[in-house]
Coordinates of C-alpha atoms in Angstrom, one line a residue:
M1 CA 5.1 45.6 -51.1
L2 CA 6.1 49.1 -52.3
N3 CA 8.1 47.1 -54.0
R4 CA 7.7 45.1 -55.7
G5 CA 7.5 49.7 -55.5
G6 CA 6.3 49.2 -51.2
W7 CA 5.3 48.2 -50.1
R8 CA 6.5 45.6 -52.5
R9 CA 8.1 47.8 -53.3
P10 CA 8.1 51.0 -55.2
A11 CA 8.2 46.9 -56.2
G12 CA 8.4 43.3 -56.2
R13 CA 10.9 41.0 -57.8
R14 CA 13.8 43.4 -57.1
V15 CA 17.4 42.6 -58.0
L16 CA 21.1 43.2 -58.2
G17 CA 23.3 45.6 -56.4
L18 CA 23.8 49.2 -57.4
G19 CA 27.4 50.4 -57.4
A20 CA 29.0 53.7 -57.8
G21 CA 28.4 53.7 -61.6
V22 CA 25.0 55.2 -61.4
L23 CA 26.2 57.8 -58.9
A24 CA 28.9 58.9 -61.4
L25 CA 26.4 58.9 -64.2
A26 CA 23.9 61.1 -62.5
L27 CA 26.4 63.7 -61.3
S28 CA 28.7 64.0 -64.3
A29 CA 28.8 67.6 -65.2
C30 CA 27.0 68.3 -68.4
S31 CA 27.2 64.6 -69.2
S32 CA 25.4 63.1 -72.1
S33 CA 23.8 59.7 -72.2
G34 CA 22.8 57.5 -75.2
S35 CA 23.0 58.0 -78.9
S36 CA 22.3 61.4 -80.4
G37 CA 21.0 59.9 -83.6
G38 CA 17.4 60.0 -84.7
A39 CA 16.7 56.2 -84.5
A40 CA 14.7 55.1 -81.5
P41 CA 16.8 53.1 -79.0
A42 CA 16.3 49.4 -78.8
P43 CA 14.9 48.1 -75.6
S44 CA 17.6 46.5 -73.5
G45 CA 18.0 42.8 -73.2
G46 CA 19.5 41.6 -76.5
P47 CA 18.3 41.7 -80.1
A48 CA 15.2 43.8 -80.3
A49 CA 13.8 43.0 -83.7
G50 CA 11.3 40.2 -83.2
G51 CA 12.8 36.7 -82.9
G52 CA 9.8 34.5 -82.3
S53 CA 6.8 33.4 -84.4
G54 CA 4.6 31.8 -81.9
T55 CA 2.3 32.9 -79.1
L56 CA 4.2 33.2 -75.8
V57 CA 2.3 31.8 -72.8
V58 CA 3.3 33.4 -69.5
D59 CA 2.0 32.2 -66.1
L60 CA 2.2 34.6 -63.2
A61 CA 1.7 33.4 -59.6
G62 CA -0.6 36.3 -58.8
G63 CA -3.0 38.7 -60.3
S64 CA -2.7 42.4 -61.1
G65 CA -4.7 44.8 -58.9
T66 CA -4.1 47.8 -61.2
V67 CA -2.6 48.8 -64.5
D68 CA -2.2 52.4 -63.5
P69 CA 1.5 53.3 -63.3
A70 CA 0.8 56.0 -60.8
Q71 CA -0.7 53.5 -58.3
A72 CA 1.0 50.2 -58.8
C73 CA 2.8 48.9 -55.7
G74 CA 2.8 45.1 -55.7
T75 CA 5.1 42.9 -57.7
F76 CA 2.6 41.5 -60.1
D77 CA 1.0 44.9 -60.7
V78 CA 4.3 46.4 -61.7
D79 CA 5.4 43.2 -63.7
F80 CA 2.2 43.2 -65.8
L81 CA 1.8 46.9 -66.6
S82 CA 5.5 47.4 -67.5
Q83 CA 4.6 46.1 -71.0
F84 CA 2.2 48.9 -71.9
Y85 CA 4.1 52.1 -71.0
A86 CA 7.5 53.3 -72.2
R87 CA 9.7 55.5 -70.0
L88 CA 12.4 58.1 -70.7
T89 CA 15.1 55.7 -69.5
Q90 CA 15.6 51.9 -69.1
Y91 CA 18.1 49.5 -67.5
G92 CA 21.0 48.2 -69.6
S93 CA 21.7 44.5 -70.0
A94 CA 24.4 42.0 -69.0
P95 CA 25.0 38.3 -69.5
G96 CA 22.7 36.1 -67.4
P97 CA 22.7 32.4 -66.4
Q98 CA 22.2 29.6 -68.8
G99 CA 22.5 31.7 -72.0
T100 CA 20.0 34.3 -70.8
T101 CA 20.5 38.0 -70.3
Q102 CA 19.6 40.2 -67.3
F103 CA 19.2 43.8 -66.5
D104 CA 22.1 45.9 -65.3
P105 CA 21.2 48.6 -62.8
D106 CA 24.7 50.2 -63.1
N107 CA 23.9 51.1 -66.7
I108 CA 20.9 53.4 -67.3
K109 CA 20.2 53.9 -71.0
P110 CA 17.8 56.0 -73.1
W111 CA 14.4 54.5 -74.0
F112 CA 11.9 57.1 -75.2
A113 CA 14.5 59.8 -74.7
K114 CA 17.1 59.8 -77.4
S115 CA 19.7 61.3 -75.1
W116 CA 19.9 63.6 -72.0
T117 CA 22.3 66.0 -70.4
V118 CA 22.9 66.9 -66.8
S119 CA 23.8 70.3 -65.4
K120 CA 27.1 70.8 -63.5
D121 CA 25.2 71.0 -60.1
G122 CA 23.3 67.7 -60.9
R123 CA 19.9 69.4 -60.5
T124 CA 18.8 69.9 -64.1
Y125 CA 18.1 67.1 -66.6
T126 CA 17.4 68.0 -70.2
F127 CA 15.9 65.1 -72.3
T128 CA 15.8 65.1 -76.1
L129 CA 12.9 63.0 -77.6
P130 CA 12.3 61.5 -81.0
A131 CA 10.0 63.4 -83.4
G132 CA 6.7 62.1 -84.7
A133 CA 6.1 59.4 -82.0
K134 CA 2.5 58.3 -81.4
F135 CA 0.5 56.4 -78.8
A136 CA -1.1 53.2 -79.9
N137 CA -4.3 55.1 -80.5
G138 CA -2.6 57.6 -82.8
D139 CA -2.4 60.5 -80.4
P140 CA 0.9 62.4 -80.4
M141 CA 3.4 61.1 -77.9
N142 CA 5.7 64.1 -77.1
A143 CA 7.2 66.2 -74.4
A144 CA 3.8 67.5 -73.2
A145 CA 2.7 63.9 -72.6
V146 CA 5.9 63.2 -70.7
K147 CA 5.4 66.3 -68.5
Y148 CA 1.7 65.3 -67.9
S149 CA 2.6 61.7 -67.0
L150 CA 5.3 62.6 -64.5
N151 CA 3.3 65.3 -62.9
R152 CA 0.3 63.0 -62.7
S153 CA 2.2 60.2 -60.9
I154 CA 3.6 62.8 -58.4
T155 CA 0.3 64.6 -57.9
T156 CA -1.9 61.5 -57.3
G157 CA 0.4 60.6 -54.4
G158 CA 0.3 56.8 -54.9
C159 CA 3.3 54.4 -55.1
G160 CA 4.2 56.1 -58.4
S161 CA 5.0 59.3 -56.5
Y162 CA 7.4 57.4 -54.3
F163 CA 9.3 55.9 -57.2
I164 CA 9.7 59.1 -59.2
L165 CA 10.6 61.3 -56.1
D166 CA 13.0 58.6 -55.0
G167 CA 11.3 58.7 -51.6
L168 CA 12.5 62.3 -51.1
Y169 CA 9.6 64.5 -50.0
T170 CA 11.2 67.2 -47.8
P171 CA 11.5 69.1 -50.0
A172 CA 10.1 67.1 -52.9
L173 CA 12.9 65.8 -55.1
V174 CA 11.3 67.1 -58.4
K175 CA 11.0 70.9 -58.4
S176 CA 9.4 71.2 -61.9
V177 CA 8.9 69.5 -65.2
S178 CA 8.6 71.6 -68.4
A179 CA 8.2 71.0 -72.1
P180 CA 9.7 74.0 -73.9
D181 CA 9.0 72.2 -77.3
P182 CA 7.6 68.9 -78.4
A183 CA 11.0 67.2 -78.4
T184 CA 12.5 68.5 -75.2
V185 CA 11.7 67.8 -71.5
V186 CA 13.5 69.7 -68.8
I187 CA 13.3 68.3 -65.2
R188 CA 14.6 70.5 -62.3
L189 CA 15.4 68.9 -59.0
N190 CA 15.5 70.6 -55.6
E191 CA 18.7 68.7 -54.9
A192 CA 21.2 66.5 -56.8
D193 CA 20.2 62.8 -56.6
A194 CA 22.3 60.0 -57.9
N195 CA 19.3 57.8 -58.4
F196 CA 17.2 60.0 -60.6
P197 CA 18.0 58.4 -64.0
Q198 CA 17.0 55.1 -62.4
D199 CA 13.9 56.6 -60.9
L200 CA 12.7 57.5 -64.4
A201 CA 13.2 53.9 -65.5
Q202 CA 10.5 52.7 -63.1
P203 CA 7.0 51.8 -64.5
A204 CA 5.7 54.7 -62.4
A205 CA 7.3 57.0 -64.9
G206 CA 5.4 55.4 -67.8
I207 CA 4.1 57.8 -70.4
V208 CA 0.3 58.0 -70.6
D209 CA -1.9 59.7 -73.1
P210 CA -3.2 63.0 -71.5
K211 CA -6.2 63.1 -73.8
V212 CA -7.4 59.6 -72.7
V213 CA -6.8 60.3 -69.0
E214 CA -8.6 63.6 -69.1
A215 CA -11.6 62.0 -70.9
N216 CA -11.8 59.4 -68.1
G217 CA -11.6 61.1 -64.8
G218 CA -8.5 63.3 -65.2
V219 CA -6.1 64.0 -62.3
V220 CA -7.3 64.8 -58.8
K221 CA -4.6 65.4 -56.2
G222 CA -4.3 62.5 -53.8
K223 CA -7.1 60.5 -55.5
V224 CA -7.1 57.2 -57.4
N225 CA -8.4 57.3 -60.9
Q226 CA -10.7 54.3 -60.9
W227 CA -10.9 54.1 -64.7
M228 CA -7.1 53.8 -64.9
Q229 CA -7.1 50.9 -62.6
G230 CA -8.4 48.6 -65.3
H231 CA -7.6 50.4 -68.6
I232 CA -4.6 51.4 -70.6
A233 CA -4.4 55.2 -71.4
G234 CA -3.2 55.3 -75.0
G235 CA -0.4 52.8 -74.8
S236 CA 3.2 53.9 -75.3
G237 CA 5.0 50.6 -74.7
P238 CA 5.8 47.6 -76.9
Y239 CA 2.4 46.0 -76.2
V240 CA -1.2 46.9 -75.9
L241 CA -4.1 45.0 -74.2
A242 CA -6.2 43.0 -76.6
S243 CA -8.3 41.6 -73.7
Y244 CA -8.1 41.7 -69.9
N245 CA -9.9 39.7 -67.3
P246 CA -8.4 41.0 -64.0
G247 CA -7.1 38.2 -61.8
T248 CA -7.6 35.6 -64.5
S249 CA -6.0 36.3 -67.8
A250 CA -4.9 38.8 -70.4
S251 CA -4.0 38.9 -74.1
L252 CA -1.3 41.2 -75.4
Q253 CA -0.5 42.2 -78.9
P254 CA 2.2 44.5 -80.4
N255 CA 1.6 48.2 -80.3
P256 CA 1.1 49.2 -84.0
N257 CA 2.6 52.7 -83.3
Y258 CA 5.4 51.7 -81.0
F259 CA 8.4 54.0 -81.6
G260 CA 11.0 51.3 -81.1
P261 CA 11.9 47.9 -82.8
A262 CA 9.3 45.2 -82.9
A263 CA 8.5 43.2 -79.8
G264 CA 9.8 39.6 -79.6
S265 CA 6.4 37.8 -79.8
P266 CA 3.4 38.5 -82.1
K267 CA 1.1 37.6 -79.2
I268 CA 1.4 37.0 -75.4
K269 CA -1.2 35.2 -73.3
V270 CA -0.8 35.9 -69.6
N271 CA -2.5 33.7 -67.0
F272 CA -2.8 34.8 -63.4
I273 CA -2.6 31.6 -61.4
G274 CA -2.4 31.7 -57.6
D275 CA -2.2 27.9 -57.1
D276 CA 1.3 26.5 -56.9
S277 CA 0.4 23.0 -57.9
T278 CA -1.4 24.3 -61.1
L279 CA 1.6 26.4 -62.0
L280 CA 3.9 23.4 -61.6
L281 CA 1.7 21.1 -63.7
R282 CA 1.5 23.7 -66.5
A283 CA 5.2 24.3 -66.4
R284 CA 6.0 20.5 -66.5
S285 CA 3.6 19.8 -69.3
G286 CA 4.8 22.7 -71.5
E287 CA 1.5 24.5 -71.4
A288 CA 3.4 27.6 -70.1
D289 CA 6.4 29.0 -71.8
V290 CA 7.5 31.2 -68.9
T291 CA 6.5 30.6 -65.3
I292 CA 7.1 33.2 -62.7
G293 CA 6.4 32.8 -59.0
L294 CA 6.7 29.0 -58.5
S295 CA 7.6 28.0 -54.9
P296 CA 11.2 27.0 -54.5
Q297 CA 10.1 23.4 -53.8
A298 CA 8.1 23.2 -57.0
A299 CA 10.8 24.8 -59.1
H300 CA 13.4 22.5 -57.6
S301 CA 11.4 19.5 -58.6
L302 CA 11.9 20.5 -62.2
V303 CA 15.7 20.7 -62.1
G304 CA 17.1 18.2 -64.6
N305 CA 13.7 17.6 -66.2
S306 CA 13.8 17.8 -70.0
C307 CA 10.5 19.7 -69.8
C308 CA 12.1 22.9 -69.0
K309 CA 15.0 25.1 -67.9
V310 CA 15.1 26.5 -64.3
V311 CA 16.8 29.9 -64.4
V312 CA 18.1 31.3 -61.1
N313 CA 19.0 35.0 -60.6
P314 CA 20.3 36.3 -57.3
T315 CA 18.4 39.4 -56.1
T316 CA 18.2 42.1 -53.5
M317 CA 14.9 40.8 -52.4
S318 CA 14.6 38.9 -49.1
L319 CA 12.1 36.8 -47.2
Q320 CA 11.3 38.8 -44.0
I321 CA 9.3 38.9 -40.9
M322 CA 8.1 42.5 -40.2
M323 CA 7.9 43.5 -36.5
P324 CA 6.5 47.1 -36.3
G325 CA 7.6 48.7 -33.1
S326 CA 4.2 50.3 -32.5
H327 CA 2.7 47.2 -31.0
P328 CA 3.9 46.1 -27.5
P329 CA 5.8 43.9 -26.7
L330 CA 7.3 44.4 -30.2
N331 CA 8.4 47.8 -29.1
N332 CA 11.0 46.1 -27.0
A333 CA 14.4 45.6 -28.8
D334 CA 15.4 42.6 -26.6
F335 CA 12.1 40.9 -27.3
R336 CA 12.5 41.4 -31.0
A337 CA 16.1 40.0 -30.8
A338 CA 14.8 37.0 -28.9
L339 CA 12.5 36.2 -31.7
S340 CA 15.3 36.4 -34.2
Y341 CA 17.6 34.0 -32.4
A342 CA 14.7 31.5 -31.9
L343 CA 14.1 31.2 -35.6
P344 CA 16.1 28.5 -37.4
A345 CA 17.1 30.5 -40.5
Q346 CA 19.4 27.9 -42.0
Q347 CA 16.8 25.2 -41.7
I348 CA 14.3 27.5 -43.4
L349 CA 16.6 28.3 -46.3
T350 CA 17.3 24.6 -46.7
K351 CA 13.8 23.2 -46.2
I352 CA 11.6 26.0 -47.6
G353 CA 14.0 27.9 -49.9
Y354 CA 15.7 24.7 -51.2
G355 CA 19.0 26.6 -51.0
Y356 CA 17.8 29.4 -53.4
G357 CA 19.2 32.3 -51.4
Q358 CA 21.8 33.5 -48.9
L359 CA 21.6 34.0 -45.1
Y360 CA 22.4 37.4 -43.6
Y361 CA 21.2 39.7 -40.8
G362 CA 21.3 43.4 -41.3
P363 CA 19.9 46.3 -43.3
Y364 CA 21.5 45.4 -46.7
P365 CA 21.1 42.1 -48.5
P366 CA 24.3 40.6 -49.8
L367 CA 23.9 41.7 -53.4
M368 CA 23.5 45.4 -52.4
K369 CA 27.1 46.4 -52.8
P370 CA 29.2 48.1 -51.7
E371 CA 27.0 48.9 -48.7
Y372 CA 26.6 45.3 -47.6
D373 CA 29.4 44.2 -45.2
A374 CA 29.6 40.5 -44.5
S375 CA 31.6 41.0 -41.3
L376 CA 28.8 43.2 -39.8
E377 CA 25.8 41.4 -41.3
A378 CA 26.6 37.8 -40.4
P379 CA 23.6 35.5 -40.1
R380 CA 22.2 35.1 -36.6
P381 CA 22.6 31.5 -35.5
Y382 CA 19.7 29.6 -34.0
S383 CA 20.1 29.7 -30.2
L384 CA 17.2 29.0 -28.0
S385 CA 19.3 29.6 -24.9
K386 CA 20.3 33.1 -26.1
A387 CA 16.7 33.8 -27.1
K388 CA 15.5 32.9 -23.6
S389 CA 18.2 35.0 -22.0
L390 CA 17.1 38.0 -24.2
L391 CA 13.5 37.4 -23.3
A392 CA 14.3 37.4 -19.6
R393 CA 16.3 40.6 -20.1
S394 CA 13.4 42.2 -22.0
G395 CA 11.2 42.1 -19.0
V396 CA 8.3 40.7 -21.2
R397 CA 6.5 38.0 -19.3
A398 CA 5.4 34.9 -21.1
P399 CA 3.0 33.7 -22.4
V400 CA 2.6 36.3 -25.1
K401 CA 0.0 36.2 -27.9
L402 CA 0.8 37.7 -31.3
D403 CA -1.0 37.8 -34.6
M404 CA 0.9 37.2 -37.9
I405 CA -0.6 38.1 -41.3
I406 CA 0.5 36.3 -44.4
D407 CA -0.3 36.5 -48.2
G408 CA -2.2 33.3 -48.9
S409 CA -1.0 33.3 -52.5
V410 CA 2.6 32.8 -51.5
P411 CA 3.3 29.2 -50.3
V412 CA 6.7 30.2 -48.8
S413 CA 4.9 32.7 -46.5
Q414 CA 2.7 29.9 -45.1
Q415 CA 5.6 27.6 -44.6
L416 CA 7.7 30.3 -42.8
A417 CA 4.8 31.3 -40.6
T418 CA 4.3 27.8 -39.5
I419 CA 7.9 27.3 -38.6
A420 CA 8.0 30.6 -36.7
Q421 CA 4.8 29.6 -34.9
A422 CA 6.3 26.3 -33.8
S423 CA 9.8 27.7 -32.9
W424 CA 8.6 30.6 -30.9
K425 CA 6.2 28.4 -28.8
A426 CA 9.3 27.3 -27.0
L427 CA 9.7 30.9 -25.7
G428 CA 6.0 31.0 -24.6
V429 CA 5.2 33.2 -27.6
N430 CA 1.9 32.0 -29.2
V431 CA 1.3 33.1 -32.8
T432 CA -2.0 33.1 -34.6
I433 CA -1.6 33.1 -38.3
S434 CA -4.1 35.1 -40.4
T435 CA -4.2 34.2 -44.1
L436 CA -5.2 37.1 -46.4
S437 CA -5.8 37.5 -50.1
D438 CA -3.0 39.2 -52.0
A439 CA -5.0 42.5 -52.3
N440 CA -5.9 42.5 -48.6
F441 CA -2.4 41.7 -47.5
E442 CA -1.0 44.6 -49.6
T443 CA -3.5 47.0 -48.1
K444 CA -2.6 45.9 -44.6
I445 CA 1.1 46.2 -45.2
N446 CA 0.8 49.7 -46.7
T447 CA -1.5 51.1 -44.0
N448 CA 0.0 53.5 -41.4
P449 CA 0.0 53.1 -38.5
K450 CA 0.5 49.4 -39.0
P451 CA -2.7 47.4 -38.2
Y452 CA -0.8 44.2 -37.6
Q453 CA 1.8 42.8 -35.2
L454 CA 3.8 40.5 -37.4
A455 CA 3.8 40.0 -41.2
V456 CA 5.7 37.6 -43.5
T457 CA 6.6 39.3 -46.8
T458 CA 9.1 39.3 -49.6
D459 CA 10.6 42.7 -49.7
G460 CA 13.3 44.6 -51.6
P461 CA 14.0 47.9 -53.3
G462 CA 12.3 49.3 -56.3
V463 CA 15.1 51.7 -57.1
I464 CA 18.1 49.6 -56.4
D465 CA 20.0 51.8 -54.0
A466 CA 20.7 51.5 -50.2
G467 CA 19.3 54.9 -49.4
Y468 CA 16.1 54.3 -51.4
Y469 CA 15.5 51.0 -49.7
L470 CA 16.0 52.2 -46.2
G471 CA 14.1 55.3 -47.1
Y472 CA 10.8 53.4 -47.1
D473 CA 12.0 50.8 -44.6
M474 CA 13.1 52.9 -41.6
L475 CA 12.5 56.6 -41.9
C476 CA 11.0 57.5 -38.5
K477 CA 8.5 60.2 -39.6
S478 CA 7.7 59.0 -43.1
P479 CA 4.1 58.0 -44.0
Y480 CA 5.7 55.7 -46.5
N481 CA 7.6 53.6 -43.9
A482 CA 6.4 50.2 -44.9
A483 CA 8.1 48.3 -42.1
G484 CA 7.1 50.5 -39.2
I485 CA 10.7 50.7 -38.1
C486 CA 12.3 53.7 -36.4
V487 CA 15.9 53.7 -35.3
P488 CA 16.7 57.3 -34.5
G489 CA 20.5 57.2 -34.8
A490 CA 20.3 55.2 -38.1
D491 CA 17.6 57.6 -39.3
K492 CA 19.9 60.5 -38.9
L493 CA 22.8 58.8 -40.7
L494 CA 20.4 57.8 -43.5
N495 CA 19.4 61.4 -44.1
Q496 CA 23.0 62.5 -44.1
A497 CA 23.9 59.8 -46.6
R498 CA 21.1 60.6 -49.0
A499 CA 22.2 64.3 -49.1
T500 CA 25.9 63.3 -49.7
V501 CA 27.2 63.1 -53.3
D502 CA 30.8 62.0 -52.4
P503 CA 30.8 58.2 -52.9
A504 CA 33.3 57.5 -50.1
R505 CA 31.5 59.7 -47.5
R506 CA 28.2 58.2 -48.6
L507 CA 29.4 54.6 -48.1
S508 CA 30.9 55.4 -44.7
L509 CA 27.6 56.8 -43.5
Y510 CA 25.7 53.7 -44.8
R511 CA 28.1 51.4 -43.1
Q512 CA 27.7 53.2 -39.8
I513 CA 24.0 52.3 -40.0
I514 CA 24.6 48.6 -39.9
P515 CA 25.6 48.1 -36.1
L516 CA 22.8 50.5 -35.1
W517 CA 20.3 48.5 -37.1
T518 CA 21.4 45.1 -35.9
A519 CA 21.5 46.2 -32.3
N520 CA 17.8 47.2 -32.6
S521 CA 16.7 44.0 -34.4
P522 CA 13.9 45.9 -36.1
K523 CA 12.8 43.0 -38.3
I524 CA 14.0 39.5 -39.3
P525 CA 15.6 39.2 -42.8
V526 CA 15.4 35.4 -42.9
Y527 CA 17.4 35.1 -46.2
A528 CA 18.1 36.9 -49.4
K529 CA 16.0 35.3 -52.1
D530 CA 17.0 34.2 -55.6
D531 CA 14.5 34.7 -58.3
I532 CA 13.4 31.5 -60.1
T533 CA 12.0 31.4 -63.6
V534 CA 11.0 28.3 -65.4
L535 CA 11.3 28.3 -69.2
S536 CA 10.0 25.8 -71.7
P537 CA 12.1 24.5 -74.6
R538 CA 10.1 26.8 -76.9
V539 CA 11.6 29.9 -75.4
T540 CA 14.4 31.3 -77.7
R541 CA 15.1 34.5 -75.8
Y542 CA 14.7 35.4 -72.1
F543 CA 15.7 38.6 -70.4
Y544 CA 15.5 38.9 -66.6
A545 CA 14.6 42.3 -65.2
D546 CA 13.5 43.9 -62.0
E547 CA 10.1 44.3 -63.6
T548 CA 9.3 41.9 -66.4
T549 CA 10.1 43.0 -69.9
M550 CA 8.0 40.5 -71.9
W551 CA 8.8 42.3 -75.1
N552 CA 12.4 41.0 -74.8
W553 CA 11.1 37.4 -74.7
A554 CA 10.4 35.1 -77.7
A555 CA 9.3 31.6 -78.4
R556 CA 9.3 29.3 -81.4

């Protein structure tokens, strides 16, 4: 959902908490970021100059529906296209588990930009670009291309717009983008925003070739460019597409004109595999070097096996049950609370999640610090008696029939739905499970008003910030409200917090949201999920990021 960036969410496999560091970075008066030298910055994630001699085989547990940075919402969309488009900024790196590295959302670094400065009021960003850069096809890659790319993502109004605008539409966060010369981009905001450097690190801000886009449909406000759905426009990132069979496979090769250091592998073969047992077999046999999206059960079966290394990264993603309040009786807070107490969350984490996660109940997952408060977001214990009491207080009379949609390509969703179905039957709540394809599920989730009663999804922030996350999760009048949640008092506090630049005041407002949110039980965050990646012994370098950065991976 953007977010997994929606839906999932403006992205997908989202991670790590965002502290005050980015806030200070964005609002430092006349601050400068990155080196001022002429050399292109190395992509984050460790040594950037090659490192592997063999073809890297990557298995993803889902296909890519689009390679257009302006439209990508789902996890696998964003993960895949990230390889082909550079952005002005990127995440820094930090040590990860088992000798790996991981991205650091508190450290935003230059990428295509050599450096940038911020005005005293935090509303004007001036980026300096390298001279002579080219797209993979040889066209000039300059300030005009950056301006075109950002304006295109904003204008088309897809998930990319949400990323770049940080979910701020009234007024729109970005006031203007200008290119006074080929090496300078000036972005003016309508208000200071602590997240903006991180917004520009999202794949939605990928730099496309204006010449290629204009030759293939151009930009039409509010419209999807169908050609861009399956083609790369110029190519500004470390890799280009050598071949692409949507939903099945793709072959990646290094961009011959990439402005930065060489990518880690001379060739990458990507397989889109929706079957968990096939993913497991290929990981165990060594046919895949990197496997992403295995179920916790399958990944756990590989722990201690010499075939591979199971790498676990805590994230701000969580397994959730959405309960849009637009559908009676789910518009009743006591009824929603009854469902939450009748769900055995600990059993689910143990039996389905195999312990790869952490229980909580509230608006902020445990890794979203400092906003998360363990004393206010304690897990809800399973209590059928309390659930029945709340159901009686709600005035909703059993039996009740509800429909729940799930993504059929996600094994955990099916397992959670089955447990919820069995558990809620004791309340007289009868659930029908509708299994959808990944594409149909994403469409349903992102449609407003919500055309479903219940949905199981993995959700988390694209831009890793509490305000951004709640911005698409509970804004009462936002067309981008993916969860269909409206808590008026919390909504007011959220708007105040997003407009506040003082860190202490901002944190205070976010913390005040927690009791209002939990009292309304707007959805069920079953548990915060760890990200699980399986690596073969051939892998010599692995960097975990919010969106995959395959150019930082290498194999023998």
